[in-house]
PDB file of C-alpha atoms in Angstrom:
ATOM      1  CA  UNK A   1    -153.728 200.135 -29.795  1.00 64.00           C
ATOM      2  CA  UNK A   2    -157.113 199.745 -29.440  1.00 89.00           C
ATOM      3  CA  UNK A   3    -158.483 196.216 -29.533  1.00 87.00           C
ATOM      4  CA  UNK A   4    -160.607 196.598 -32.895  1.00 90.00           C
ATOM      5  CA  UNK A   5    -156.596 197.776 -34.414  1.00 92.00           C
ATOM      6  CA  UNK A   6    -155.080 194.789 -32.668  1.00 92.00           C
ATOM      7  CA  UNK A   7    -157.983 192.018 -34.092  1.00 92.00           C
ATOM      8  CA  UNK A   8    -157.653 193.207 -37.074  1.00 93.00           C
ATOM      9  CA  UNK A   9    -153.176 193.202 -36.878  1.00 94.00           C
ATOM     10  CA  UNK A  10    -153.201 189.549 -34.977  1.00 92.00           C
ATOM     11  CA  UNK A  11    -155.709 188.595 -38.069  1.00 92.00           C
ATOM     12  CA  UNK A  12    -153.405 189.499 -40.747  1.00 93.00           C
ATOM     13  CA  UNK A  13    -150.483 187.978 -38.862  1.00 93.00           C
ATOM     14  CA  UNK A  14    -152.397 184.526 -38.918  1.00 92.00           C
ATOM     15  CA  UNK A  15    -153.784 184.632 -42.511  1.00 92.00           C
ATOM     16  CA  UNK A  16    -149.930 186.080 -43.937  1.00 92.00           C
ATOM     17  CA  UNK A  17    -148.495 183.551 -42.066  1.00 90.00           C
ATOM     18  CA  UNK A  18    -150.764 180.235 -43.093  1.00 85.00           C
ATOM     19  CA  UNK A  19    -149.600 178.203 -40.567  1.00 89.00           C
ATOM     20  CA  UNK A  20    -149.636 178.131 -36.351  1.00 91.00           C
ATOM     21  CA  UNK A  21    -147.672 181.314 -34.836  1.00 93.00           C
ATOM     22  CA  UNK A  22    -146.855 181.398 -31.231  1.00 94.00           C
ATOM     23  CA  UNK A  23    -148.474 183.238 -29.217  1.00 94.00           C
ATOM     24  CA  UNK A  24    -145.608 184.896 -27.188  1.00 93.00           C
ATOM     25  CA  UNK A  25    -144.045 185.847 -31.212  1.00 94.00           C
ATOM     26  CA  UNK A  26    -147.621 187.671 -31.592  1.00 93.00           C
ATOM     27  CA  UNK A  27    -147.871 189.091 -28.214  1.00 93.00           C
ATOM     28  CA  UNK A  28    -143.764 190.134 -29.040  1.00 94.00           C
ATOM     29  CA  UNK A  29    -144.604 191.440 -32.747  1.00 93.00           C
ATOM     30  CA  UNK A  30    -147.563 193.642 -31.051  1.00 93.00           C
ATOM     31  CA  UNK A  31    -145.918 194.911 -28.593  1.00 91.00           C
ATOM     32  CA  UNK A  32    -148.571 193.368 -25.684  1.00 91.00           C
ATOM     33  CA  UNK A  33    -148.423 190.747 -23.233  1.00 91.00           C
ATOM     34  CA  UNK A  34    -149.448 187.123 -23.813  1.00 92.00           C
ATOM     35  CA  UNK A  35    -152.302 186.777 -21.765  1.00 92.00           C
ATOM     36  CA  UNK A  36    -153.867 189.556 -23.466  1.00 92.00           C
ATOM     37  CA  UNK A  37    -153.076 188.331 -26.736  1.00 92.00           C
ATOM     38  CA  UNK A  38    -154.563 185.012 -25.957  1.00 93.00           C
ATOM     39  CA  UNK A  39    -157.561 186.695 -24.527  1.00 93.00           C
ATOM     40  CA  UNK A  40    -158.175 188.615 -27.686  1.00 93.00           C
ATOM     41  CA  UNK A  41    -157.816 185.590 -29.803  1.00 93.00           C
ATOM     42  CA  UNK A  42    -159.925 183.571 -27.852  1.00 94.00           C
ATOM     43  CA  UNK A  43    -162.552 186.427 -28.258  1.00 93.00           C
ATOM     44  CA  UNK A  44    -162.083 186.462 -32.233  1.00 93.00           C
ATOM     45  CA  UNK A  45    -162.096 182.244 -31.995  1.00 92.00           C
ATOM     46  CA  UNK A  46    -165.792 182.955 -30.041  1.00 91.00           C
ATOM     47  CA  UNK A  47    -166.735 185.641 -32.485  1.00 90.00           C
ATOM     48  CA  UNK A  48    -165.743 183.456 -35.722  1.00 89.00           C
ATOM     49  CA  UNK A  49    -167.813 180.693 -34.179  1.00 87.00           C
ATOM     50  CA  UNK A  50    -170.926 182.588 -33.438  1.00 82.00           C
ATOM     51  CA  UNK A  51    -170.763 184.442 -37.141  1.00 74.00           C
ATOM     52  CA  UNK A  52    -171.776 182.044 -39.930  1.00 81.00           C
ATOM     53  CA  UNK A  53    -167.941 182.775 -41.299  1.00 85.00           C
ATOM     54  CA  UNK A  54    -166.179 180.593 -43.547  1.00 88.00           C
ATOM     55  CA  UNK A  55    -162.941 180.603 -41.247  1.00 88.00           C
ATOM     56  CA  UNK A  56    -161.721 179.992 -37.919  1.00 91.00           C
ATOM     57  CA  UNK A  57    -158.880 180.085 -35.488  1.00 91.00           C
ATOM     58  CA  UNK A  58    -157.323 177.079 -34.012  1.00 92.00           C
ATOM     59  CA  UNK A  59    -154.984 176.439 -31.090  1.00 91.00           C
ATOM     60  CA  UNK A  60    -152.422 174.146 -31.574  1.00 89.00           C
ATOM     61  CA  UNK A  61    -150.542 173.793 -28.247  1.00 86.00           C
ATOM     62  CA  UNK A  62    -149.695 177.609 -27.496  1.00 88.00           C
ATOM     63  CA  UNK A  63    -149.924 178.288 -30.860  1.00 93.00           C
ATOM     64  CA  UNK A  64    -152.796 179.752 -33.719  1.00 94.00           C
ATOM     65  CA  UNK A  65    -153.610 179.070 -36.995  1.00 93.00           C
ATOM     66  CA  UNK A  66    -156.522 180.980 -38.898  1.00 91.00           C
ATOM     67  CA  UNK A  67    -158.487 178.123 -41.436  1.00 91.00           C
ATOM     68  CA  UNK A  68    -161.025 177.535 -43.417  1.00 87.00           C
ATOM     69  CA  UNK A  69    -164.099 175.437 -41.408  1.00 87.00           C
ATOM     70  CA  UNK A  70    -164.294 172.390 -42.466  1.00 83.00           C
ATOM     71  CA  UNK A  71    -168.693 172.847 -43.484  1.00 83.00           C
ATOM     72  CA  UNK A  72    -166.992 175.001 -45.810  1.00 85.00           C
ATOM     73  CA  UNK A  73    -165.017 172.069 -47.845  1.00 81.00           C
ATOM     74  CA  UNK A  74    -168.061 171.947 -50.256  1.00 80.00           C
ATOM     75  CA  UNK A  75    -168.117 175.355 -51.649  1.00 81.00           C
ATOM     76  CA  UNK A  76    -163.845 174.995 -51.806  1.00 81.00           C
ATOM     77  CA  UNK A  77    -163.689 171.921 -53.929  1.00 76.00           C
ATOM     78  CA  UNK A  78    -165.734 173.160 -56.468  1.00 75.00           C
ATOM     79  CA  UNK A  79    -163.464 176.492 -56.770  1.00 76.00           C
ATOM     80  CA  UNK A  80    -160.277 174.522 -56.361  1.00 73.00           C
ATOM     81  CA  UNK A  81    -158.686 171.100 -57.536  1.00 66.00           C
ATOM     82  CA  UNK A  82    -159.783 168.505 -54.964  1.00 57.00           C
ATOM     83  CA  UNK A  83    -156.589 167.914 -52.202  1.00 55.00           C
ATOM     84  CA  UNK A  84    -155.258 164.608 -52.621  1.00 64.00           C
ATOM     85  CA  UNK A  85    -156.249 162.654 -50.053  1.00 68.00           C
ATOM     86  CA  UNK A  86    -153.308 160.435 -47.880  1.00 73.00           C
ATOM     87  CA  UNK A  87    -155.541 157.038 -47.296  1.00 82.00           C
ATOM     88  CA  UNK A  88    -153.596 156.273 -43.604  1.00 88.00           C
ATOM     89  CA  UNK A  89    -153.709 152.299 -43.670  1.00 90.00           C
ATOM     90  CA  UNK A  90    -153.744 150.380 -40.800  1.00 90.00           C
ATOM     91  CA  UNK A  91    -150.051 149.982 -40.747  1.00 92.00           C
ATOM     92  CA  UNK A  92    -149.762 153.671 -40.635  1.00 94.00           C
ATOM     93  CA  UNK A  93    -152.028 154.168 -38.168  1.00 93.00           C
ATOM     94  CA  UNK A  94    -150.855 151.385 -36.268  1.00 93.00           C
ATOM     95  CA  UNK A  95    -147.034 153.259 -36.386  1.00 95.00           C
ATOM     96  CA  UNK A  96    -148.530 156.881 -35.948  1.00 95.00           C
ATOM     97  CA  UNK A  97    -150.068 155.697 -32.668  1.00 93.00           C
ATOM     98  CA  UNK A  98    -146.397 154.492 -31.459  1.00 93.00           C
ATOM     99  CA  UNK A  99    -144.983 157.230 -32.505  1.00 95.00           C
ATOM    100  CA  UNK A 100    -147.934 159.254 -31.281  1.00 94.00           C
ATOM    101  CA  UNK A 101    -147.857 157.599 -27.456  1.00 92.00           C
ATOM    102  CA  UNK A 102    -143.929 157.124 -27.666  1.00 93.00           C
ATOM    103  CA  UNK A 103    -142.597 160.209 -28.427  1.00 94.00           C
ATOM    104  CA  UNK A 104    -139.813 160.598 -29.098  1.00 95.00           C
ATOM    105  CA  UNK A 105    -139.027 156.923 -30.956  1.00 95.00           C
ATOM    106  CA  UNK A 106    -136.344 155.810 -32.980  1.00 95.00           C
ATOM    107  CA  UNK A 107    -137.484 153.210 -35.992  1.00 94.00           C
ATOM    108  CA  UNK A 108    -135.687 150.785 -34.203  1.00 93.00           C
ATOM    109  CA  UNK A 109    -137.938 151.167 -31.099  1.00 93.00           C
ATOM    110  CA  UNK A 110    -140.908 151.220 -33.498  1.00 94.00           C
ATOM    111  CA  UNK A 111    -139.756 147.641 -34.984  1.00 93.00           C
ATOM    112  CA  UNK A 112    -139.897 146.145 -31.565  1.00 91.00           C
ATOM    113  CA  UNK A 113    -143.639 147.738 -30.527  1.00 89.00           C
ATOM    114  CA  UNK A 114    -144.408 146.061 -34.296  1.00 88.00           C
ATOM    115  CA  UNK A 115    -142.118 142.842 -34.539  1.00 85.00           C
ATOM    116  CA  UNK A 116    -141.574 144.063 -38.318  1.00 90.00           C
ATOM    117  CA  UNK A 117    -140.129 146.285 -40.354  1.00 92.00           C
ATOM    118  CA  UNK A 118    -141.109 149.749 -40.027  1.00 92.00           C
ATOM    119  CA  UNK A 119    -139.090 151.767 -42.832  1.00 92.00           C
ATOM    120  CA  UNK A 120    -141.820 152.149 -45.585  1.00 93.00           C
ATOM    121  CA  UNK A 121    -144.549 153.345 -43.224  1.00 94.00           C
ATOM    122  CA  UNK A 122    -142.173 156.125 -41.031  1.00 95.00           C
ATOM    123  CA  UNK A 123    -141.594 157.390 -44.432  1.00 94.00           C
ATOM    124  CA  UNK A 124    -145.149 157.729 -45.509  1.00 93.00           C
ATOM    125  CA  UNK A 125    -145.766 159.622 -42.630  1.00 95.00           C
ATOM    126  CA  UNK A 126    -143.204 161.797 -42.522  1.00 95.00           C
ATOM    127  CA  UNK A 127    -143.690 162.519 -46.330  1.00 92.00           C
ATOM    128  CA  UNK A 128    -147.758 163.322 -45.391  1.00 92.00           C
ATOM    129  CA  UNK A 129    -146.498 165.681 -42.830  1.00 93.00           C
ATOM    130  CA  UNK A 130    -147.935 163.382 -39.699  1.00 95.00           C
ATOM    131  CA  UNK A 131    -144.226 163.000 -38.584  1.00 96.00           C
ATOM    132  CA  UNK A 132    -141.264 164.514 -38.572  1.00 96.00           C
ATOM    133  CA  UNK A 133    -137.666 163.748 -37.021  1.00 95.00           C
ATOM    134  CA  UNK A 134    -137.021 165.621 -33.828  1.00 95.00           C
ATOM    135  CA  UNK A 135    -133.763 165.268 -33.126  1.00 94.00           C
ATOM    136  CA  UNK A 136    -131.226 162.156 -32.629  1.00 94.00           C
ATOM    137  CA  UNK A 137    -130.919 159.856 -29.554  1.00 91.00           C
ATOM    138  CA  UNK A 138    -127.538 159.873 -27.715  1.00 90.00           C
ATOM    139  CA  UNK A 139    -126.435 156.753 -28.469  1.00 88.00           C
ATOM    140  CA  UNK A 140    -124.342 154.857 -31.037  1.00 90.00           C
ATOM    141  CA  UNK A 141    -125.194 155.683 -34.109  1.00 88.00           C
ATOM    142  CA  UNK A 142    -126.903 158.529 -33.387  1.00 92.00           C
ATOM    143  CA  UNK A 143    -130.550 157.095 -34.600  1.00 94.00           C
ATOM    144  CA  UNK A 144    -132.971 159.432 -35.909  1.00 95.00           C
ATOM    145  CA  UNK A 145    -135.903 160.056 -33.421  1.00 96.00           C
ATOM    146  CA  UNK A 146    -139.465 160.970 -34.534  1.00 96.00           C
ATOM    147  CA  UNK A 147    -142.372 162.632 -33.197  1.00 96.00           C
ATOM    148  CA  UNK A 148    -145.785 163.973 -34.599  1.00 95.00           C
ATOM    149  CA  UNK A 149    -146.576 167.438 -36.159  1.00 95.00           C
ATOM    150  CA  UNK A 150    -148.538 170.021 -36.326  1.00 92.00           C
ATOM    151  CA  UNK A 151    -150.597 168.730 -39.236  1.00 91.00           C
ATOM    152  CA  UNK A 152    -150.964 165.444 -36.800  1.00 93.00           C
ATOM    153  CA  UNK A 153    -152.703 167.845 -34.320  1.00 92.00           C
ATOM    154  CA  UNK A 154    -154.940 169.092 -37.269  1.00 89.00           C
ATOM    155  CA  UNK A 155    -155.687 166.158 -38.576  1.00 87.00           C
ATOM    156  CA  UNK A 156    -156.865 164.712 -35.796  1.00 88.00           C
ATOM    157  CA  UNK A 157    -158.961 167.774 -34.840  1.00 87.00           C
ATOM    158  CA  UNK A 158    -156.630 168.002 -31.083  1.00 90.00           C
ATOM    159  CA  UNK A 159    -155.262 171.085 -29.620  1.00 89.00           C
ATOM    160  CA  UNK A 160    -151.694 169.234 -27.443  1.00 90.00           C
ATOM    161  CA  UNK A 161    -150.869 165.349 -27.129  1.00 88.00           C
ATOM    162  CA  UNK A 162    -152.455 165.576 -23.606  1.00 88.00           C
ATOM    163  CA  UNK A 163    -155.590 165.216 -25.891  1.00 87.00           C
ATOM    164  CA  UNK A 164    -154.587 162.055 -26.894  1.00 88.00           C
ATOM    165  CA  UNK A 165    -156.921 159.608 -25.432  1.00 86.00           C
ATOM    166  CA  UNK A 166    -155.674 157.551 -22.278  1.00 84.00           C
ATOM    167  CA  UNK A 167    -154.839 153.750 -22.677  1.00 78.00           C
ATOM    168  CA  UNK A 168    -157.022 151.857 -20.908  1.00 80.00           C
ATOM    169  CA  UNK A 169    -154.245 149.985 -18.206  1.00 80.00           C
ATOM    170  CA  UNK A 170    -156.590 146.640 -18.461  1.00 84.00           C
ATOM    171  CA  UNK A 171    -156.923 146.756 -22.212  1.00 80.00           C
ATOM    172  CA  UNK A 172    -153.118 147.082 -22.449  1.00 74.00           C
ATOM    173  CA  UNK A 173    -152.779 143.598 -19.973  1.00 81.00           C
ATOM    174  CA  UNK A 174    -155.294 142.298 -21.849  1.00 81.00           C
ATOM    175  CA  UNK A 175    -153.382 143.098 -25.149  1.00 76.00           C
ATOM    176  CA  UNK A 176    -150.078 141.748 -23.826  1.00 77.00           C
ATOM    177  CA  UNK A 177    -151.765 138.584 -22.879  1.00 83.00           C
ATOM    178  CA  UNK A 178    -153.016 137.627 -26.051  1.00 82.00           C
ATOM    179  CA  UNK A 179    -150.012 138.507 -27.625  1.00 74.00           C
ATOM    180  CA  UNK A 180    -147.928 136.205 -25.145  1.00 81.00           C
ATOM    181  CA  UNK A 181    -150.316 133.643 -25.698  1.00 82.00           C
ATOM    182  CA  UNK A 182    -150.221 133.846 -29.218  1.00 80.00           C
ATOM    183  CA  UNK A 183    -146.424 133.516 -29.804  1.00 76.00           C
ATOM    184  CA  UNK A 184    -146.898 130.369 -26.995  1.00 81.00           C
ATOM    185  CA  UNK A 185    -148.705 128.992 -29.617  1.00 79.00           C
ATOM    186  CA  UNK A 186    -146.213 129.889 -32.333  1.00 76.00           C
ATOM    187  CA  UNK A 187    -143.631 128.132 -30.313  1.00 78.00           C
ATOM    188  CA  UNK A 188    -145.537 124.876 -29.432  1.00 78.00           C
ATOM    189  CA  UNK A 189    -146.378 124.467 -33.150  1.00 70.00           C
TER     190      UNK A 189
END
């Protein structure tokens, strides 16, 4: 095939498909080898960027996704109904970062990063497609665990959780600190 053919095929595979195909299950479907697939695409992902186009491609770990860019939100929400918006509140956030730095985690484990309850706000985000369970933990009971998604990755405009940023080691002493002072306090009052 020549590469104009294979562009165009590996573009229809991402648009049918909607959301992030592998590349090795392109390179497969193709009949070509992943490098060159992932060469091509990262030629396209140039070429949509340089073009004043209305979509792009994404990576998402070793996988693509073709999407509208987000300048283009505008123009969209006047053609379609506005998205509902998930408002993350700061105990979601607050559990999407465990979950996020921590995967895989049980709610259990999550309760004792939080001192609380964490039932309500695990569901949120699994229902807003941030989390998801991954599997169960060896252990009695089996407990589910959870990690982050795909739509995490989007959301937060990453390509892997090695984009995550890094945890300061001082901030964290500095955080455990307070908090061991602060429940001194609790217990001298």
């Amino acid at each position: 095939m020549e590469i104009k053919t294979l562009m165009a095929n590996i573009e229809a595979i991402l648009f049918t498909m909607g959301d992030a195909v592998e590349v090795d299950r392109i390179a497969t479907a193709l009949g070509h080898d992943v490098d060159t697939i992932r060469r091509i695409i990262h030629t396209m992902m140039d070429m949509y960027q340089q073009e004043d186009r209305g979509i792009q491609i994404i990576e998402l770990e070793d996988s693509y996704q073709l999407c509208t860019k987000a300048s283009m939100y505008e123009a969209i929400v006047k053609i379609a109904h506005v998205p509902k918006k998930h408002i993350l509140s700061d105990v979601l956030l607050e559990t999407l970062s465990i979950i996020a730095y921590k995967q895989p985690i049980t709610k259990q484990q999550i309760e004792q990063i939080r001192g609380v309850k964490c039932d309500h706000a695990v569901n949120k985000l699994v229902e807003y497609n941030l989390a998801c369970e991954v599997g169960r933990m060896d252990a009695p009971g089996r407990p589910i665990l959870f990690g982050t998604t795909e739509e995490f990755l989007r959301n937060f405009g990453i390509a892997s959780l090695q984009d995550l940023p890094v945890i300061n080691p001082e901030k964290v002493a500095d955080f455990k600190q307070e908090a061991e002072e602060e429940v001194q306090l609790q217990l001298d009052i």
